[in-house]
Amino acid sequence: MAADLAQETAGGSLQLHVQDPVQKFTFLHALVAGGVAGVVVDIALFPIDTVKTRLQSELGFWRAGGFRGIYKGLAPAAAGSAPTAALFFCAYECGKQLLSSATHTKDSAYVHMAAASAAEVLACLIRVPVEIAKQRSQTLLGHKQQLSAFQILFRAYRTEGLRRGLYRGFGSTIMREIPFSLIQFPLWEYFKLQWTPVTGYESSPLSVAFCGAIAGGISAGLTTPLDVVKTRIMLAEKDSLNRRRNARSILHGIYIERGISGLFAGFVPRVLWITLGGAFFFGFYDLTTRLLGATNTDK
């Protein structure tokens, strides 16, 4: 807002002087705010994520653990949430700035889509190994021998290597995350942009959280089949049929076996989890960014 005010009221030299510090601290704001938001969401809503994963498991909900050990896999999720979210938002905010400057546009849905997609690919470098450790713990696969998250990952690397072990499901995760982001982030940015004109109230962390919840819920529902495929691939045992099938074959197999309900397994907990998660995630991201901005202004 200060930068916008400078554009309207000051000359070119003063405008550059005001804008530089804002861009200088954007990276730090995104890093810290993204990390805080990621940790809050993953810890607060972890039980819902566990229920969703077990519903999508090939074993079925009860054989995968039912309501037992609902916090299994919390440690890797908590450890990986901060760096994953921080990396994503750093890439997203930087991507928005670069693309907006290159295309001379502001608040373009195409810029938001491109920035979010690129950020998701980078974030998956951390997210995929974390998801493997988390989901195998959630479905009790890693606890047949009481394995820790580190032991699950080490065993995956030792028996299957880097690409097929630690990064199994990387392609299917990107296949889920990019469509999800292509829907969620343009919606979130659009809802934020329309908040004040429609409601007459100034934007706040609460309104940003509300916009994030609606955008997240819509995106989660539409991409549930891709999430089911990703879960099946990550949970596949070394000699299982899913280990040798591609995403399209797995989708077809699920449809033949269980119909539409199988493709949308875990729909309710997924939508609930990401709706609440969107509220927490974007709300805390916006709040932390504002606090960091206020601290920087005071200095």
Short mmCIF file of C-alpha atoms in Angstrom, two decimals, residues 6-269:
data_model
loop_
_atom_site.label_atom_id
_atom_site.label_comp_id
_atom_site.label_asym_id
_atom_site.label_seq_id
_atom_site.Cartn_x
_atom_site.Cartn_y
_atom_site.Cartn_z
CA ALA A 6 4.31 6.52 -3.56
CA GLN A 7 3.37 5.94 -7.20
CA GLU A 8 0.49 8.37 -6.93
CA THR A 9 2.12 11.13 -4.90
CA ALA A 10 5.84 11.15 -5.60
CA GLY A 11 8.27 11.52 -8.47
CA GLY A 12 10.20 8.76 -10.14
CA SER A 13 13.31 8.93 -7.93
CA LEU A 14 11.33 8.81 -4.71
CA GLN A 15 9.15 6.02 -6.07
CA LEU A 16 12.22 3.82 -6.62
CA HIS A 17 13.48 4.67 -3.17
CA VAL A 18 10.22 3.52 -1.53
CA GLN A 19 9.73 0.40 -3.60
CA ASP A 20 13.16 -1.13 -3.15
CA PRO A 21 12.85 -1.98 0.59
CA VAL A 22 9.42 -3.54 -0.04
CA GLN A 23 10.81 -5.95 -2.62
CA LYS A 24 13.91 -6.54 -0.56
CA PHE A 25 11.90 -7.92 2.35
CA THR A 26 9.34 -9.87 0.32
CA PHE A 27 11.54 -12.96 0.23
CA LEU A 28 12.03 -12.95 4.01
CA HIS A 29 8.33 -12.36 4.61
CA ALA A 30 7.35 -15.26 2.35
CA LEU A 31 9.95 -17.54 3.94
CA VAL A 32 8.86 -16.95 7.54
CA ALA A 33 5.13 -16.56 6.90
CA GLY A 34 4.98 -19.68 4.72
CA GLY A 35 6.84 -21.73 7.33
CA VAL A 36 4.57 -20.59 10.17
CA ALA A 37 1.41 -21.24 8.15
CA GLY A 38 2.57 -24.71 7.10
CA VAL A 39 3.36 -25.86 10.64
CA VAL A 40 0.06 -24.57 12.05
CA VAL A 41 -2.02 -26.34 9.40
CA ASP A 42 -0.22 -29.69 9.45
CA ILE A 43 -0.27 -30.03 13.23
CA ALA A 44 -3.79 -28.72 13.85
CA LEU A 45 -5.51 -30.75 11.13
CA PHE A 46 -3.39 -33.89 11.07
CA PRO A 47 -6.12 -36.34 12.26
CA ILE A 48 -8.37 -35.37 9.34
CA ASP A 49 -5.50 -36.01 6.92
CA THR A 50 -4.94 -39.45 8.47
CA VAL A 51 -8.60 -40.40 8.01
CA LYS A 52 -8.45 -39.23 4.38
CA THR A 53 -5.31 -41.26 3.66
CA ARG A 54 -6.76 -44.43 5.19
CA LEU A 55 -9.99 -44.07 3.22
CA GLN A 56 -7.94 -43.85 0.01
CA SER A 57 -5.66 -46.77 0.89
CA GLU A 58 -5.90 -49.96 -1.16
CA LEU A 59 -6.19 -51.84 2.14
CA GLY A 60 -9.42 -50.07 3.01
CA PHE A 61 -10.09 -47.80 5.98
CA TRP A 62 -10.23 -50.37 8.80
CA ARG A 63 -7.34 -52.56 7.63
CA ALA A 64 -5.22 -49.42 7.17
CA GLY A 65 -5.76 -48.57 10.84
CA GLY A 66 -9.28 -47.18 11.19
CA PHE A 67 -9.33 -44.63 13.99
CA ARG A 68 -6.34 -46.19 15.76
CA GLY A 69 -3.08 -44.26 15.95
CA ILE A 70 -4.65 -41.17 14.43
CA TYR A 71 -1.44 -39.19 14.97
CA LYS A 72 0.85 -41.73 13.28
CA GLY A 73 3.15 -39.87 10.90
CA LEU A 74 2.86 -36.52 12.68
CA ALA A 75 6.63 -36.21 13.22
CA PRO A 76 7.65 -36.22 9.52
CA ALA A 77 4.67 -34.01 8.63
CA ALA A 78 5.61 -31.45 11.28
CA ALA A 79 9.29 -31.56 10.34
CA GLY A 80 8.63 -31.15 6.63
CA SER A 81 5.77 -28.65 6.72
CA ALA A 82 7.81 -25.52 7.45
CA PRO A 83 10.48 -25.95 4.73
CA THR A 84 7.91 -27.14 2.17
CA ALA A 85 5.54 -24.20 2.74
CA ALA A 86 8.40 -21.71 3.01
CA LEU A 87 9.93 -22.89 -0.27
CA PHE A 88 6.55 -22.78 -1.98
CA PHE A 89 5.67 -19.24 -0.94
CA CYS A 90 9.14 -17.89 -1.65
CA ALA A 91 8.93 -19.30 -5.17
CA TYR A 92 5.32 -18.16 -5.59
CA GLU A 93 5.86 -14.57 -4.49
CA CYS A 94 9.12 -14.23 -6.45
CA GLY A 95 7.48 -15.82 -9.50
CA LYS A 96 4.56 -13.38 -9.30
CA GLN A 97 6.91 -10.41 -9.17
CA LEU A 98 9.08 -11.61 -12.05
CA LEU A 99 6.18 -12.56 -14.30
CA SER A 100 4.22 -9.40 -13.51
CA SER A 101 7.26 -7.30 -14.39
CA ALA A 102 7.97 -9.26 -17.55
CA THR A 103 4.38 -9.12 -18.80
CA HIS A 104 3.60 -5.63 -17.45
CA THR A 105 0.41 -6.93 -15.85
CA LYS A 106 -1.02 -6.84 -12.34
CA ASP A 107 -3.35 -9.38 -10.69
CA SER A 108 -3.38 -11.56 -13.80
CA ALA A 109 -4.84 -15.05 -13.31
CA TYR A 110 -2.30 -16.42 -15.80
CA VAL A 111 0.57 -15.02 -13.74
CA HIS A 112 -0.87 -16.59 -10.59
CA MET A 113 -1.28 -19.93 -12.37
CA ALA A 114 2.25 -19.97 -13.74
CA ALA A 115 3.85 -18.85 -10.48
CA ALA A 116 1.88 -21.38 -8.41
CA SER A 117 2.69 -24.24 -10.81
CA ALA A 118 6.42 -23.52 -10.76
CA ALA A 119 6.36 -23.17 -6.98
CA GLU A 120 4.59 -26.52 -6.59
CA VAL A 121 7.25 -28.34 -8.61
CA LEU A 122 9.99 -26.90 -6.38
CA ALA A 123 8.07 -27.64 -3.17
CA CYS A 124 7.58 -31.26 -4.24
CA LEU A 125 11.33 -31.82 -3.90
CA ILE A 126 10.71 -31.70 -0.15
CA ARG A 127 7.04 -32.70 -0.06
CA VAL A 128 7.31 -36.11 -1.75
CA PRO A 129 9.76 -37.81 0.67
CA VAL A 130 7.82 -36.29 3.58
CA GLU A 131 4.55 -37.61 2.16
CA ILE A 132 6.00 -41.11 1.74
CA ALA A 133 7.14 -41.26 5.37
CA LYS A 134 3.91 -39.69 6.62
CA GLN A 135 1.44 -41.78 4.62
CA ARG A 136 3.19 -45.08 5.25
CA SER A 137 3.09 -44.28 8.95
CA GLN A 138 -0.57 -43.22 8.74
CA THR A 139 -1.61 -46.52 7.18
CA LEU A 140 0.55 -48.46 9.65
CA LEU A 141 2.71 -49.85 6.83
CA GLY A 142 5.77 -48.39 8.46
CA HIS A 143 4.80 -49.78 11.84
CA LYS A 144 4.76 -53.47 11.03
CA GLN A 145 8.25 -53.39 12.51
CA GLN A 146 7.80 -50.11 14.44
CA LEU A 147 9.85 -48.15 11.96
CA SER A 148 10.52 -44.45 12.47
CA ALA A 149 10.05 -41.93 9.65
CA PHE A 150 13.80 -41.88 9.01
CA GLN A 151 13.90 -45.68 8.89
CA ILE A 152 10.99 -45.75 6.42
CA LEU A 153 12.82 -43.36 4.09
CA PHE A 154 16.16 -45.13 4.50
CA ARG A 155 14.54 -48.49 3.76
CA ALA A 156 12.83 -47.05 0.67
CA TYR A 157 16.14 -45.65 -0.58
CA ARG A 158 18.08 -48.83 0.18
CA THR A 159 15.61 -51.21 -1.46
CA GLU A 160 14.31 -49.08 -4.34
CA GLY A 161 16.76 -46.23 -4.87
CA LEU A 162 16.28 -42.49 -5.09
CA ARG A 163 13.76 -42.13 -7.92
CA ARG A 164 11.66 -45.25 -7.27
CA GLY A 165 12.06 -45.13 -3.50
CA LEU A 166 12.33 -41.68 -1.95
CA TYR A 167 10.66 -39.96 -4.90
CA ARG A 168 8.09 -42.56 -5.84
CA GLY A 169 4.93 -40.74 -6.77
CA PHE A 170 6.75 -37.52 -7.69
CA GLY A 171 5.01 -37.38 -11.06
CA SER A 172 1.57 -38.18 -9.63
CA THR A 173 2.07 -35.62 -6.86
CA ILE A 174 2.85 -32.93 -9.42
CA MET A 175 -0.09 -34.17 -11.47
CA ARG A 176 -2.27 -33.49 -8.42
CA GLU A 177 -0.62 -30.30 -7.16
CA ILE A 178 -0.47 -28.34 -10.42
CA PRO A 179 -4.19 -28.66 -11.28
CA PHE A 180 -4.97 -27.95 -7.63
CA SER A 181 -2.88 -24.77 -7.69
CA LEU A 182 -4.22 -23.74 -11.11
CA ILE A 183 -7.67 -23.64 -9.49
CA GLN A 184 -6.87 -22.55 -5.94
CA PHE A 185 -4.49 -19.61 -6.34
CA PRO A 186 -6.31 -17.66 -9.06
CA LEU A 187 -9.53 -18.13 -7.04
CA TRP A 188 -7.83 -16.99 -3.84
CA GLU A 189 -6.31 -13.95 -5.49
CA TYR A 190 -9.62 -13.10 -7.19
CA PHE A 191 -11.64 -13.45 -3.97
CA LYS A 192 -9.15 -11.22 -2.14
CA LEU A 193 -9.34 -8.63 -4.91
CA GLN A 194 -13.15 -8.61 -4.85
CA TRP A 195 -13.51 -8.66 -1.05
CA THR A 196 -13.55 -4.89 -0.42
CA PRO A 197 -15.67 -3.91 -3.48
CA VAL A 198 -18.27 -6.59 -2.67
CA THR A 199 -18.41 -6.42 1.14
CA GLY A 200 -17.32 -2.84 1.75
CA TYR A 201 -14.85 -3.98 4.41
CA GLU A 202 -11.08 -3.66 4.29
CA SER A 203 -9.03 -6.79 3.74
CA SER A 204 -7.81 -8.45 6.95
CA PRO A 205 -6.22 -11.78 7.93
CA LEU A 206 -9.74 -13.05 8.68
CA SER A 207 -11.04 -12.14 5.22
CA VAL A 208 -7.93 -13.61 3.59
CA ALA A 209 -8.51 -16.81 5.61
CA PHE A 210 -12.13 -16.96 4.44
CA CYS A 211 -11.09 -16.52 0.80
CA GLY A 212 -8.47 -19.24 1.22
CA ALA A 213 -11.01 -21.63 2.73
CA ILE A 214 -13.47 -21.25 -0.15
CA ALA A 215 -10.76 -21.52 -2.82
CA GLY A 216 -9.20 -24.52 -1.10
CA GLY A 217 -12.48 -26.40 -0.66
CA ILE A 218 -13.41 -26.00 -4.34
CA SER A 219 -9.94 -27.08 -5.49
CA ALA A 220 -9.82 -30.04 -3.12
CA GLY A 221 -13.13 -31.45 -4.29
CA LEU A 222 -12.30 -31.21 -7.98
CA THR A 223 -8.86 -32.84 -7.64
CA THR A 224 -9.80 -35.71 -5.28
CA PRO A 225 -9.33 -38.46 -7.94
CA LEU A 226 -5.76 -37.26 -8.53
CA ASP A 227 -5.14 -37.37 -4.79
CA VAL A 228 -6.42 -40.97 -4.65
CA VAL A 229 -3.97 -41.98 -7.39
CA LYS A 230 -1.09 -40.25 -5.62
CA THR A 231 -1.91 -42.05 -2.36
CA ARG A 232 -2.14 -45.46 -4.04
CA ILE A 233 1.24 -45.00 -5.76
CA MET A 234 3.00 -43.84 -2.60
CA LEU A 235 1.58 -46.68 -0.50
CA ALA A 236 2.27 -49.41 -3.06
CA GLU A 237 4.46 -52.23 -1.80
CA LYS A 238 7.49 -53.17 -3.87
CA ASP A 239 5.85 -56.21 -5.51
CA SER A 240 2.28 -54.87 -5.71
CA LEU A 241 0.38 -54.30 -8.96
CA ASN A 242 0.19 -50.53 -8.39
CA ARG A 243 3.98 -50.48 -8.27
CA ARG A 244 4.06 -51.34 -11.98
CA ARG A 245 1.08 -49.29 -13.20
CA ASN A 246 0.91 -45.68 -14.33
CA ALA A 247 -1.54 -43.09 -13.03
CA ARG A 248 -4.05 -43.60 -15.84
CA SER A 249 -4.13 -47.37 -15.30
CA ILE A 250 -4.61 -46.93 -11.58
CA LEU A 251 -7.49 -44.50 -12.14
CA HIS A 252 -9.13 -46.96 -14.54
CA GLY A 253 -8.61 -49.83 -12.11
CA ILE A 254 -10.18 -47.91 -9.23
CA TYR A 255 -13.18 -47.01 -11.38
CA ILE A 256 -13.69 -50.64 -12.50
CA GLU A 257 -13.35 -51.90 -8.92
CA ARG A 258 -15.28 -49.27 -6.96
CA GLY A 259 -16.89 -46.90 -9.46
CA ILE A 260 -17.18 -43.14 -8.97
CA SER A 261 -17.18 -43.55 -5.19
CA GLY A 262 -13.73 -45.12 -5.41
CA LEU A 263 -12.35 -42.23 -7.46
CA PHE A 264 -13.67 -39.80 -4.84
CA ALA A 265 -12.65 -41.83 -1.80
CA GLY A 266 -11.85 -39.52 1.09
CA PHE A 267 -13.77 -36.66 -0.56
CA VAL A 268 -15.37 -35.37 2.64
CA PRO A 269 -12.26 -35.39 4.88
#
